PDB file of C-alpha atoms in Angstrom:
ATOM      1  CA  MET A   1      40.035  45.699 -19.671  1.00 87.00           C
ATOM      2  CA  ASP A   2      39.812  46.748 -23.257  1.00 91.00           C
ATOM      3  CA  THR A   3      41.908  49.531 -24.903  1.00 92.00           C
ATOM      4  CA  GLY A   4      39.061  51.997 -24.952  1.00 94.00           C
ATOM      5  CA  THR A   5      38.364  51.624 -21.291  1.00 96.00           C
ATOM      6  CA  HIS A   6      41.995  51.889 -20.284  1.00 96.00           C
ATOM      7  CA  ILE A   7      42.321  55.051 -22.301  1.00 96.00           C
ATOM      8  CA  VAL A   8      39.291  56.771 -20.680  1.00 96.00           C
ATOM      9  CA  MET A   9      40.593  55.680 -17.322  1.00 97.00           C
ATOM     10  CA  GLY A  10      43.754  57.508 -18.167  1.00 96.00           C
ATOM     11  CA  VAL A  11      41.764  60.699 -18.931  1.00 96.00           C
ATOM     12  CA  ALA A  12      39.768  60.240 -15.625  1.00 96.00           C
ATOM     13  CA  LEU A  13      43.081  59.909 -13.599  1.00 96.00           C
ATOM     14  CA  GLY A  14      44.345  63.205 -15.238  1.00 96.00           C
ATOM     15  CA  GLY A  15      41.201  64.791 -13.937  1.00 95.00           C
ATOM     16  CA  ILE A  16      41.708  63.405 -10.445  1.00 95.00           C
ATOM     17  CA  ALA A  17      45.292  64.674 -10.575  1.00 96.00           C
ATOM     18  CA  THR A  18      43.866  68.257 -10.430  1.00 94.00           C
ATOM     19  CA  LEU A  19      43.162  67.684  -6.806  1.00 94.00           C
ATOM     20  CA  ASP A  20      46.933  67.683  -6.294  1.00 95.00           C
ATOM     21  CA  PRO A  21      47.696  71.353  -5.549  1.00 95.00           C
ATOM     22  CA  ALA A  22      51.043  71.040  -7.547  1.00 96.00           C
ATOM     23  CA  VAL A  23      49.203  69.864 -10.608  1.00 95.00           C
ATOM     24  CA  GLN A  24      46.304  72.239 -10.237  1.00 94.00           C
ATOM     25  CA  SER A  25      48.590  75.330 -10.046  1.00 95.00           C
ATOM     26  CA  ASP A  26      50.825  74.558 -13.038  1.00 96.00           C
ATOM     27  CA  PRO A  27      49.084  74.294 -16.432  1.00 96.00           C
ATOM     28  CA  ALA A  28      52.299  72.817 -18.014  1.00 97.00           C
ATOM     29  CA  LEU A  29      52.543  70.140 -15.357  1.00 97.00           C
ATOM     30  CA  PHE A  30      48.825  69.321 -15.741  1.00 97.00           C
ATOM     31  CA  ASN A  31      49.245  68.859 -19.494  1.00 97.00           C
ATOM     32  CA  ALA A  32      52.291  66.636 -19.004  1.00 98.00           C
ATOM     33  CA  VAL A  33      50.425  64.628 -16.319  1.00 97.00           C
ATOM     34  CA  LEU A  34      47.448  64.080 -18.610  1.00 97.00           C
ATOM     35  CA  VAL A  35      49.720  62.763 -21.259  1.00 98.00           C
ATOM     36  CA  GLY A  36      51.391  60.563 -18.710  1.00 97.00           C
ATOM     37  CA  THR A  37      48.177  59.139 -17.371  1.00 97.00           C
ATOM     38  CA  ILE A  38      46.703  58.419 -20.712  1.00 97.00           C
ATOM     39  CA  VAL A  39      49.855  56.754 -22.065  1.00 97.00           C
ATOM     40  CA  GLY A  40      50.551  54.981 -18.749  1.00 96.00           C
ATOM     41  CA  SER A  41      47.017  53.629 -18.656  1.00 96.00           C
ATOM     42  CA  HIS A  42      47.691  51.708 -21.840  1.00 94.00           C
ATOM     43  CA  ALA A  43      51.381  51.059 -21.646  1.00 94.00           C
ATOM     44  CA  PRO A  44      51.244  47.447 -20.274  1.00 92.00           C
ATOM     45  CA  ASP A  45      49.266  46.487 -23.242  1.00 90.00           C
ATOM     46  CA  PHE A  46      51.982  47.477 -25.661  1.00 88.00           C
ATOM     47  CA  ASP A  47      52.820  43.889 -25.771  1.00 83.00           C
ATOM     48  CA  THR A  48      49.883  43.488 -28.267  1.00 80.00           C
ATOM     49  CA  VAL A  49      52.596  44.091 -30.890  1.00 79.00           C
ATOM     50  CA  LEU A  50      53.613  40.468 -30.198  1.00 76.00           C
ATOM     51  CA  LYS A  51      50.598  39.495 -32.504  1.00 73.00           C
ATOM     52  CA  LEU A  52      52.692  40.561 -35.414  1.00 71.00           C
ATOM     53  CA  LYS A  53      55.022  37.620 -34.697  1.00 76.00           C
ATOM     54  CA  ASN A  54      52.434  34.828 -34.100  1.00 77.00           C
ATOM     55  CA  ASN A  55      49.524  33.945 -31.751  1.00 78.00           C
ATOM     56  CA  ALA A  56      51.641  31.550 -29.747  1.00 79.00           C
ATOM     57  CA  THR A  57      54.061  34.208 -28.711  1.00 80.00           C
ATOM     58  CA  TYR A  58      51.210  36.700 -28.059  1.00 77.00           C
ATOM     59  CA  ILE A  59      49.149  34.315 -25.832  1.00 78.00           C
ATOM     60  CA  ARG A  60      52.233  33.241 -23.896  1.00 73.00           C
ATOM     61  CA  HIS A  61      53.362  36.773 -23.012  1.00 70.00           C
ATOM     62  CA  HIS A  62      50.271  38.960 -23.168  1.00 76.00           C
ATOM     63  CA  ARG A  63      49.540  40.400 -19.719  1.00 82.00           C
ATOM     64  CA  GLY A  64      52.656  38.547 -18.579  1.00 84.00           C
ATOM     65  CA  VAL A  65      55.939  40.322 -18.047  1.00 85.00           C
ATOM     66  CA  THR A  66      54.517  43.696 -19.166  1.00 88.00           C
ATOM     67  CA  HIS A  67      52.053  43.519 -16.233  1.00 91.00           C
ATOM     68  CA  SER A  68      54.604  42.278 -13.756  1.00 91.00           C
ATOM     69  CA  LEU A  69      55.780  44.119 -10.656  1.00 92.00           C
ATOM     70  CA  PRO A  70      59.217  45.149 -12.176  1.00 93.00           C
ATOM     71  CA  ALA A  71      57.424  46.243 -15.340  1.00 92.00           C
ATOM     72  CA  VAL A  72      54.990  48.452 -13.424  1.00 92.00           C
ATOM     73  CA  ILE A  73      57.900  50.238 -11.862  1.00 94.00           C
ATOM     74  CA  MET A  74      59.737  50.508 -15.161  1.00 96.00           C
ATOM     75  CA  TRP A  75      56.804  51.769 -17.170  1.00 96.00           C
ATOM     76  CA  GLY A  76      56.223  54.753 -14.794  1.00 95.00           C
ATOM     77  CA  ILE A  77      59.766  55.732 -14.895  1.00 97.00           C
ATOM     78  CA  LEU A  78      60.233  55.334 -18.599  1.00 97.00           C
ATOM     79  CA  ILE A  79      57.105  57.159 -19.723  1.00 97.00           C
ATOM     80  CA  SER A  80      57.525  60.133 -17.316  1.00 97.00           C
ATOM     81  CA  SER A  81      61.181  60.474 -18.288  1.00 97.00           C
ATOM     82  CA  ILE A  82      60.421  60.585 -22.008  1.00 98.00           C
ATOM     83  CA  ILE A  83      57.555  63.200 -21.381  1.00 98.00           C
ATOM     84  CA  HIS A  84      60.031  65.207 -19.093  1.00 98.00           C
ATOM     85  CA  LEU A  85      62.492  65.520 -22.060  1.00 97.00           C
ATOM     86  CA  PHE A  86      59.821  67.724 -23.827  1.00 97.00           C
ATOM     87  CA  VAL A  87      58.771  69.703 -20.720  1.00 97.00           C
ATOM     88  CA  PRO A  88      61.875  69.790 -18.534  1.00 97.00           C
ATOM     89  CA  GLN A  89      60.553  72.714 -16.530  1.00 96.00           C
ATOM     90  CA  VAL A  90      57.887  70.721 -14.783  1.00 96.00           C
ATOM     91  CA  GLU A  91      58.399  68.871 -11.507  1.00 96.00           C
ATOM     92  CA  PHE A  92      59.462  65.339 -12.417  1.00 97.00           C
ATOM     93  CA  PHE A  93      58.266  63.785  -9.139  1.00 97.00           C
ATOM     94  CA  TYR A  94      54.641  64.685  -9.767  1.00 97.00           C
ATOM     95  CA  LEU A  95      54.752  63.690 -13.356  1.00 97.00           C
ATOM     96  CA  TRP A  96      56.204  60.282 -12.427  1.00 97.00           C
ATOM     97  CA  LEU A  97      53.792  59.919  -9.479  1.00 97.00           C
ATOM     98  CA  TRP A  98      50.606  60.232 -11.599  1.00 97.00           C
ATOM     99  CA  THR A  99      51.997  58.326 -14.494  1.00 97.00           C
ATOM    100  CA  ALA A 100      52.962  55.410 -12.160  1.00 97.00           C
ATOM    101  CA  ILE A 101      49.454  55.429 -10.662  1.00 97.00           C
ATOM    102  CA  ALA A 102      48.019  55.101 -14.109  1.00 97.00           C
ATOM    103  CA  VAL A 103      50.185  52.001 -14.885  1.00 97.00           C
ATOM    104  CA  ILE A 104      49.279  50.481 -11.540  1.00 96.00           C
ATOM    105  CA  LEU A 105      45.540  51.137 -12.159  1.00 96.00           C
ATOM    106  CA  HIS A 106      45.791  49.329 -15.494  1.00 95.00           C
ATOM    107  CA  VAL A 107      47.270  46.231 -13.959  1.00 95.00           C
ATOM    108  CA  PHE A 108      44.940  46.385 -11.010  1.00 95.00           C
ATOM    109  CA  VAL A 109      41.678  46.571 -12.968  1.00 95.00           C
ATOM    110  CA  ASP A 110      42.846  43.666 -15.384  1.00 94.00           C
ATOM    111  CA  ILE A 111      42.963  41.205 -12.502  1.00 94.00           C
ATOM    112  CA  PHE A 112      39.168  41.282 -12.150  1.00 95.00           C
ATOM    113  CA  ASN A 113      38.232  39.931 -15.578  1.00 91.00           C
ATOM    114  CA  ALA A 114      38.343  36.288 -16.716  1.00 87.00           C
ATOM    115  CA  TYR A 115      41.502  36.718 -18.732  1.00 84.00           C
ATOM    116  CA  GLY A 116      43.600  37.974 -15.813  1.00 86.00           C
ATOM    117  CA  THR A 117      47.249  38.874 -15.629  1.00 89.00           C
ATOM    118  CA  GLN A 118      50.476  37.581 -14.169  1.00 88.00           C
ATOM    119  CA  ALA A 119      50.616  40.545 -11.879  1.00 90.00           C
ATOM    120  CA  TYR A 120      52.687  38.833  -9.195  1.00 90.00           C
ATOM    121  CA  ARG A 121      55.675  38.067 -11.401  1.00 89.00           C
ATOM    122  CA  PRO A 122      58.534  37.465 -10.666  1.00 90.00           C
ATOM    123  CA  PHE A 123      57.399  35.787  -7.443  1.00 90.00           C
ATOM    124  CA  THR A 124      54.935  33.600  -9.291  1.00 89.00           C
ATOM    125  CA  ASN A 125      53.778  33.006 -12.819  1.00 85.00           C
ATOM    126  CA  LYS A 126      50.279  32.236 -11.606  1.00 87.00           C
ATOM    127  CA  TRP A 127      47.483  33.930 -13.598  1.00 85.00           C
ATOM    128  CA  VAL A 128      45.364  36.112 -11.371  1.00 89.00           C
ATOM    129  CA  ALA A 129      41.756  36.345 -12.747  1.00 91.00           C
ATOM    130  CA  HIS A 130      38.909  36.988 -10.359  1.00 93.00           C
ATOM    131  CA  GLY A 131      36.369  36.857 -13.109  1.00 93.00           C
ATOM    132  CA  PHE A 132      33.722  39.157 -12.039  1.00 95.00           C
ATOM    133  CA  ILE A 133      34.186  42.219 -14.461  1.00 96.00           C
ATOM    134  CA  ASN A 134      33.864  41.780 -18.242  1.00 94.00           C
ATOM    135  CA  THR A 135      36.866  42.805 -20.358  1.00 92.00           C
ATOM    136  CA  PHE A 136      34.531  45.479 -21.788  1.00 94.00           C
ATOM    137  CA  ASP A 137      31.942  46.625 -19.281  1.00 95.00           C
ATOM    138  CA  PRO A 138      29.490  48.957 -20.838  1.00 95.00           C
ATOM    139  CA  TYR A 139      28.473  50.476 -17.469  1.00 96.00           C
ATOM    140  CA  ILE A 140      32.224  51.398 -16.575  1.00 97.00           C
ATOM    141  CA  PHE A 141      32.824  52.692 -20.041  1.00 97.00           C
ATOM    142  CA  ILE A 142      29.612  54.894 -20.174  1.00 97.00           C
ATOM    143  CA  LEU A 143      30.368  56.325 -16.773  1.00 97.00           C
ATOM    144  CA  HIS A 144      33.781  57.380 -17.972  1.00 97.00           C
ATOM    145  CA  ILE A 145      32.361  58.943 -21.138  1.00 97.00           C
ATOM    146  CA  ALA A 146      29.735  60.810 -18.996  1.00 97.00           C
ATOM    147  CA  GLY A 147      32.589  62.050 -16.809  1.00 96.00           C
ATOM    148  CA  ILE A 148      34.466  63.330 -19.818  1.00 96.00           C
ATOM    149  CA  CYS A 149      31.485  65.115 -21.143  1.00 96.00           C
ATOM    150  CA  VAL A 150      30.707  66.756 -17.756  1.00 96.00           C
ATOM    151  CA  TRP A 151      34.327  67.846 -17.410  1.00 95.00           C
ATOM    152  CA  ALA A 152      34.154  69.327 -20.944  1.00 94.00           C
ATOM    153  CA  LEU A 153      31.130  71.387 -19.965  1.00 96.00           C
ATOM    154  CA  GLY A 154      33.119  72.919 -17.140  1.00 94.00           C
ATOM    155  CA  ALA A 155      32.539  70.839 -14.071  1.00 95.00           C
ATOM    156  CA  ASN A 156      35.418  70.477 -11.578  1.00 94.00           C
ATOM    157  CA  PRO A 157      37.315  67.476 -12.856  1.00 94.00           C
ATOM    158  CA  GLY A 158      38.681  66.325  -9.494  1.00 92.00           C
ATOM    159  CA  TYR A 159      35.423  66.174  -7.638  1.00 93.00           C
ATOM    160  CA  THR A 160      33.564  64.925 -10.825  1.00 95.00           C
ATOM    161  CA  TRP A 161      35.957  61.847 -11.138  1.00 95.00           C
ATOM    162  CA  LEU A 162      35.912  61.203  -7.322  1.00 93.00           C
ATOM    163  CA  ILE A 163      32.094  60.930  -7.502  1.00 95.00           C
ATOM    164  CA  ILE A 164      32.248  58.677 -10.541  1.00 96.00           C
ATOM    165  CA  TYR A 165      34.907  56.412  -9.123  1.00 96.00           C
ATOM    166  CA  SER A 166      32.943  56.080  -5.927  1.00 96.00           C
ATOM    167  CA  VAL A 167      30.050  54.750  -7.995  1.00 97.00           C
ATOM    168  CA  ILE A 168      32.419  52.423  -9.867  1.00 97.00           C
ATOM    169  CA  PHE A 169      33.843  51.101  -6.576  1.00 97.00           C
ATOM    170  CA  LEU A 170      30.327  50.221  -5.392  1.00 97.00           C
ATOM    171  CA  TYR A 171      29.624  48.570  -8.705  1.00 97.00           C
ATOM    172  CA  TYR A 172      32.761  46.434  -8.267  1.00 97.00           C
ATOM    173  CA  ILE A 173      31.507  45.338  -4.870  1.00 97.00           C
ATOM    174  CA  LYS A 174      28.119  44.543  -6.370  1.00 96.00           C
ATOM    175  CA  ARG A 175      29.698  42.415  -9.134  1.00 96.00           C
ATOM    176  CA  TYR A 176      31.967  40.610  -6.530  1.00 97.00           C
ATOM    177  CA  LEU A 177      28.760  39.765  -4.604  1.00 97.00           C
ATOM    178  CA  ASP A 178      27.092  38.526  -7.716  1.00 95.00           C
ATOM    179  CA  LYS A 179      29.973  36.189  -8.397  1.00 96.00           C
ATOM    180  CA  ARG A 180      30.154  34.957  -4.845  1.00 96.00           C
ATOM    181  CA  GLU A 181      26.454  33.996  -4.982  1.00 95.00           C
ATOM    182  CA  ILE A 182      27.006  32.056  -8.178  1.00 95.00           C
ATOM    183  CA  VAL A 183      29.966  30.205  -6.580  1.00 95.00           C
ATOM    184  CA  LYS A 184      27.821  29.405  -3.521  1.00 95.00           C
ATOM    185  CA  LYS A 185      25.026  27.921  -5.662  1.00 93.00           C
ATOM    186  CA  VAL A 186      27.396  25.910  -7.839  1.00 93.00           C
ATOM    187  CA  LYS A 187      28.977  24.316  -4.700  1.00 93.00           C
ATOM    188  CA  SER A 188      25.594  23.573  -3.324  1.00 93.00           C
ATOM    189  CA  TYR A 189      24.801  21.583  -6.510  1.00 90.00           C
ATOM    190  CA  TYR A 190      28.230  20.021  -6.981  1.00 91.00           C
ATOM    191  CA  PRO A 191      29.877  19.499  -3.541  1.00 92.00           C
ATOM    192  CA  GLU A 192      32.940  17.952  -5.061  1.00 92.00           C
ATOM    193  CA  THR A 193      33.803  21.132  -6.975  1.00 94.00           C
ATOM    194  CA  GLU A 194      37.459  21.851  -7.175  1.00 94.00           C
ATOM    195  CA  LYS A 195      37.396  25.025  -9.368  1.00 93.00           C
ATOM    196  CA  ILE A 196      34.906  27.475 -10.785  1.00 95.00           C
ATOM    197  CA  ALA A 197      35.908  29.784 -13.636  1.00 94.00           C
ATOM    198  CA  THR A 198      33.374  32.606 -13.986  1.00 94.00           C
ATOM    199  CA  SER A 199      33.136  34.822 -17.044  1.00 92.00           C
ATOM    200  CA  PRO A 200      30.742  37.715 -16.874  1.00 93.00           C
ATOM    201  CA  THR A 201      29.259  38.972 -20.173  1.00 92.00           C
ATOM    202  CA  ILE A 202      28.024  42.342 -21.351  1.00 91.00           C
ATOM    203  CA  LYS A 203      24.627  41.472 -19.983  1.00 91.00           C
ATOM    204  CA  GLN A 204      24.418  42.147 -16.227  1.00 90.00           C
ATOM    205  CA  ASN A 205      22.282  39.067 -15.527  1.00 91.00           C
ATOM    206  CA  TYR A 206      24.158  36.650 -17.676  1.00 94.00           C
ATOM    207  CA  TRP A 207      27.461  34.748 -16.796  1.00 95.00           C
ATOM    208  CA  ARG A 208      29.354  31.816 -18.163  1.00 94.00           C
ATOM    209  CA  VAL A 209      30.753  29.242 -15.826  1.00 96.00           C
ATOM    210  CA  ALA A 210      33.168  26.324 -16.253  1.00 96.00           C
ATOM    211  CA  ILE A 211      33.121  23.904 -13.273  1.00 96.00           C
ATOM    212  CA  THR A 212      35.762  21.393 -12.397  1.00 95.00           C
ATOM    213  CA  THR A 213      34.920  18.480 -10.120  1.00 95.00           C
ATOM    214  CA  LYS A 214      37.089  15.413  -9.241  1.00 92.00           C
ATOM    215  CA  THR A 215      35.619  13.459 -12.224  1.00 94.00           C
ATOM    216  CA  LYS A 216      33.992  15.805 -14.621  1.00 95.00           C
ATOM    217  CA  PHE A 217      33.930  19.328 -16.188  1.00 96.00           C
ATOM    218  CA  TYR A 218      30.632  21.139 -16.408  1.00 96.00           C
ATOM    219  CA  VAL A 219      30.024  24.063 -18.673  1.00 96.00           C
ATOM    220  CA  GLY A 220      27.016  26.251 -17.978  1.00 94.00           C
ATOM    221  CA  ALA A 221      25.385  29.639 -18.040  1.00 93.00           C
ATOM    222  CA  VAL A 222      23.855  31.589 -15.144  1.00 94.00           C
ATOM    223  CA  GLU A 223      20.938  33.903 -16.003  1.00 93.00           C
ATOM    224  CA  ASN A 224      19.010  35.797 -13.234  1.00 91.00           C
ATOM    225  CA  GLY A 225      20.552  33.480 -10.709  1.00 87.00           C
ATOM    226  CA  HIS A 226      19.410  30.261 -12.503  1.00 92.00           C
ATOM    227  CA  ILE A 227      22.263  27.815 -13.443  1.00 92.00           C
ATOM    228  CA  GLU A 228      21.848  25.891 -16.585  1.00 94.00           C
ATOM    229  CA  ILE A 229      24.409  23.198 -17.449  1.00 95.00           C
ATOM    230  CA  VAL A 230      24.779  22.914 -21.183  1.00 94.00           C
ATOM    231  CA  ASP A 231      27.766  20.565 -21.451  1.00 95.00           C
ATOM    232  CA  GLU A 232      29.572  18.019 -19.427  1.00 95.00           C
ATOM    233  CA  PHE A 233      32.823  16.156 -20.096  1.00 95.00           C
ATOM    234  CA  ILE A 234      34.615  13.404 -18.331  1.00 95.00           C
ATOM    235  CA  LYS A 235      37.858  14.686 -16.766  1.00 93.00           C
ATOM    236  CA  LYS A 236      40.696  12.618 -18.371  1.00 93.00           C
ATOM    237  CA  PRO A 237      44.482  13.053 -17.594  1.00 92.00           C
ATOM    238  CA  LEU A 238      46.790  13.476 -20.474  1.00 94.00           C
ATOM    239  CA  PRO A 239      47.740  10.049 -21.805  1.00 93.00           C
ATOM    240  CA  GLU A 240      51.454   9.052 -21.727  1.00 93.00           C
ATOM    241  CA  THR A 241      51.661   8.379 -25.507  1.00 95.00           C
ATOM    242  CA  GLU A 242      54.235   9.179 -28.154  1.00 95.00           C
ATOM    243  CA  ILE A 243      51.610  11.307 -30.110  1.00 95.00           C
ATOM    244  CA  MET A 244      50.799  13.344 -26.970  1.00 96.00           C
ATOM    245  CA  ASP A 245      54.421  13.813 -26.040  1.00 96.00           C
ATOM    246  CA  LYS A 246      55.139  15.172 -29.498  1.00 96.00           C
ATOM    247  CA  ALA A 247      52.009  17.415 -29.276  1.00 96.00           C
ATOM    248  CA  LEU A 248      53.250  18.986 -26.123  1.00 96.00           C
ATOM    249  CA  THR A 249      56.493  20.028 -27.836  1.00 95.00           C
ATOM    250  CA  ASP A 250      54.561  22.335 -30.273  1.00 94.00           C
ATOM    251  CA  LYS A 251      54.778  26.072 -29.425  1.00 92.00           C
ATOM    252  CA  ASN A 252      51.099  26.701 -30.000  1.00 93.00           C
ATOM    253  CA  ILE A 253      50.121  23.765 -27.671  1.00 95.00           C
ATOM    254  CA  SER A 254      52.601  24.976 -25.099  1.00 93.00           C
ATOM    255  CA  ALA A 255      51.320  28.493 -25.216  1.00 91.00           C
ATOM    256  CA  PHE A 256      47.794  27.384 -24.804  1.00 92.00           C
ATOM    257  CA  LEU A 257      48.551  25.275 -21.780  1.00 92.00           C
ATOM    258  CA  SER A 258      50.514  28.064 -20.188  1.00 87.00           C
ATOM    259  CA  PHE A 259      47.357  30.169 -20.180  1.00 86.00           C
ATOM    260  CA  SER A 260      44.263  27.944 -19.979  1.00 88.00           C
ATOM    261  CA  PRO A 261      43.327  26.483 -16.580  1.00 87.00           C
ATOM    262  CA  VAL A 262      40.155  24.651 -17.607  1.00 92.00           C
ATOM    263  CA  TYR A 263      40.365  22.617 -20.884  1.00 94.00           C
ATOM    264  CA  ARG A 264      39.558  19.267 -22.431  1.00 95.00           C
ATOM    265  CA  TRP A 265      41.500  17.445 -25.096  1.00 96.00           C
ATOM    266  CA  GLU A 266      40.803  14.977 -27.845  1.00 95.00           C
ATOM    267  CA  VAL A 267      42.845  12.939 -30.343  1.00 95.00           C
ATOM    268  CA  ASN A 268      41.525  12.176 -33.830  1.00 93.00           C
ATOM    269  CA  ASP A 269      43.212   9.969 -36.291  1.00 93.00           C
ATOM    270  CA  TYR A 270      43.001  10.674 -40.115  1.00 91.00           C
ATOM    271  CA  ASP A 271      44.397   8.815 -43.199  1.00 88.00           C
ATOM    272  CA  ASP A 272      47.768  10.807 -43.242  1.00 88.00           C
ATOM    273  CA  PHE A 273      47.965  12.427 -39.853  1.00 92.00           C
ATOM    274  CA  THR A 274      46.713  12.540 -36.203  1.00 95.00           C
ATOM    275  CA  GLU A 275      45.219  15.630 -34.826  1.00 95.00           C
ATOM    276  CA  VAL A 276      45.456  16.678 -31.158  1.00 96.00           C
ATOM    277  CA  ARG A 277      43.170  19.368 -30.012  1.00 96.00           C
ATOM    278  CA  PHE A 278      42.852  21.279 -26.704  1.00 97.00           C
ATOM    279  CA  ILE A 279      39.642  23.205 -26.052  1.00 96.00           C
ATOM    280  CA  ASP A 280      39.259  25.932 -23.367  1.00 95.00           C
ATOM    281  CA  LEU A 281      35.936  25.466 -21.655  1.00 95.00           C
ATOM    282  CA  ARG A 282      35.605  29.022 -20.176  1.00 92.00           C
ATOM    283  CA  TYR A 283      34.467  30.809 -23.265  1.00 88.00           C
ATOM    284  CA  ARG A 284      31.507  28.802 -24.816  1.00 89.00           C
ATOM    285  CA  SER A 285      29.601  31.031 -27.289  1.00 84.00           C
ATOM    286  CA  LYS A 286      26.585  29.982 -29.354  1.00 82.00           C
ATOM    287  CA  GLY A 287      27.298  26.272 -28.885  1.00 84.00           C
ATOM    288  CA  TYR A 288      30.976  26.622 -29.892  1.00 88.00           C
ATOM    289  CA  TYR A 289      34.287  26.773 -27.951  1.00 92.00           C
ATOM    290  CA  PRO A 290      36.308  29.360 -29.752  1.00 91.00           C
ATOM    291  CA  PHE A 291      39.608  29.348 -27.872  1.00 92.00           C
ATOM    292  CA  VAL A 292      41.532  26.294 -29.029  1.00 94.00           C
ATOM    293  CA  ALA A 293      45.023  24.865 -29.730  1.00 94.00           C
ATOM    294  CA  VAL A 294      45.420  22.255 -32.516  1.00 95.00           C
ATOM    295  CA  VAL A 295      48.389  20.391 -33.849  1.00 95.00           C
ATOM    296  CA  GLN A 296      48.496  18.004 -36.728  1.00 94.00           C
ATOM    297  CA  ILE A 297      51.200  15.236 -36.604  1.00 95.00           C
ATOM    298  CA  SER A 298      52.260  13.006 -39.561  1.00 94.00           C
ATOM    299  CA  ASP A 299      52.504   9.241 -39.349  1.00 91.00           C
ATOM    300  CA  ASN A 300      56.231   9.614 -39.063  1.00 92.00           C
ATOM    301  CA  MET A 301      55.892  11.905 -36.013  1.00 94.00           C
ATOM    302  CA  ASN A 302      56.576  15.208 -37.737  1.00 94.00           C
ATOM    303  CA  ILE A 303      54.422  18.309 -36.877  1.00 94.00           C
ATOM    304  CA  ILE A 304      52.731  19.211 -40.004  1.00 93.00           C
ATOM    305  CA  SER A 305      50.891  22.410 -38.832  1.00 92.00           C
ATOM    306  CA  SER A 306      49.495  23.916 -35.640  1.00 92.00           C
ATOM    307  CA  TYR A 307      47.537  26.840 -34.421  1.00 92.00           C
ATOM    308  CA  THR A 308      46.161  28.503 -31.221  1.00 92.00           C
ATOM    309  CA  GLY A 309      43.835  31.352 -30.800  1.00 90.00           C
ATOM    310  CA  TRP A 310      40.173  32.383 -31.093  1.00 89.00           C
ATOM    311  CA  ILE A 311      38.295  30.702 -33.988  1.00 86.00           C
ATOM    312  CA  PHE A 312      34.506  30.707 -34.353  1.00 81.00           C
ATOM    313  CA  SER A 313      34.090  28.104 -37.009  1.00 80.00           C
ATOM    314  CA  GLU A 314      35.631  24.744 -37.988  1.00 79.00           C
ATOM    315  CA  LYS A 315      36.147  26.002 -41.572  1.00 82.00           C
ATOM    316  CA  LYS A 316      38.176  29.019 -40.292  1.00 81.00           C
ATOM    317  CA  LEU A 317      40.276  26.826 -38.049  1.00 82.00           C
ATOM    318  CA  GLN A 318      41.190  24.480 -40.911  1.00 80.00           C
ATOM    319  CA  SER A 319      42.148  27.416 -43.185  1.00 81.00           C
ATOM    320  CA  LYS A 320      44.424  28.667 -40.362  1.00 79.00           C
ATOM    321  CA  LEU A 321      46.164  25.298 -39.992  1.00 79.00           C
ATOM    322  CA  TYR A 322      46.972  25.451 -43.690  1.00 67.00           C
ATOM    323  CA  VAL A 323      48.266  28.966 -43.837  1.00 49.00           C
ATOM    324  CA  GLU A 324      49.862  29.338 -40.522  1.00 50.00           C
ATOM    325  CA  GLU A 325      53.684  29.196 -40.603  1.00 46.00           C
ATOM    326  CA  SER A 326      55.337  25.881 -39.719  1.00 45.00           C
ATOM    327  CA  PRO A 327      55.693  25.534 -35.946  1.00 43.00           C
ATOM    328  CA  VAL A 328      59.137  23.850 -36.174  1.00 41.00           C
TER     329      VAL A 328
END
């Protein structure tokens, strides 16, 4: 989920914590728990700082090790221990418990969007992305804001948030059923389907889909249950060529491939260099595929420049290739 949603979830969990008699009876503990749930609800995304290094590092590691099983345990202990230094009189167990729940909730809700997480590390590096909740869902966010307002007006926080989260739970079920219906329809149209990547949007009735069959990729949109295919590409294995082997050694290409499960590739020859481009098919927007990885290789097989990330125009991409640091 986005940062704003994670933070309001932390506030909500602090409210639910008041149902715990230990938290309800101790104002100092409640304040410590509220800080813990807010910080804990955002902590796994502290890896955003990796953007300061470069996009390749960020893409390779974001929602990776910081969302893993060992990290979930570590975040809860670390955050609650730091808070406890400032309020040593409160019961550490309850502070740790609610902080740890906030961290777990963060990782849990992240697995339902199209981006996903590597939540099962260290057992597997597989990305878990169920793809039926948008990274920013206005309904979920608005429900949280409404809960905060009602709480501020004096309503019982525990019961207020229990009601709101019961509604959100039903909403998750509804979105899951929506996705299942889409998958069912796609498979009826394309019986040879191997994979279906679904990406919900802010609009409830509009989804993006990327379909992988044995021989082709199909990119489409689903609106009000109607599937429209807008692009199709022949599925081609990566060629065993010197230029492709060199491209695969680039850090930006490697980072892209570690993350993207549905992509196509193309090789374009120019006067002084060859460009290898990888294009993620899950995020088509306004006729453009914004998540890409590109490497430019000179005639003597040196990497000139490369880039991976979100780009919404060819002009912007070319400017990034010129200004990005050398990948070697």
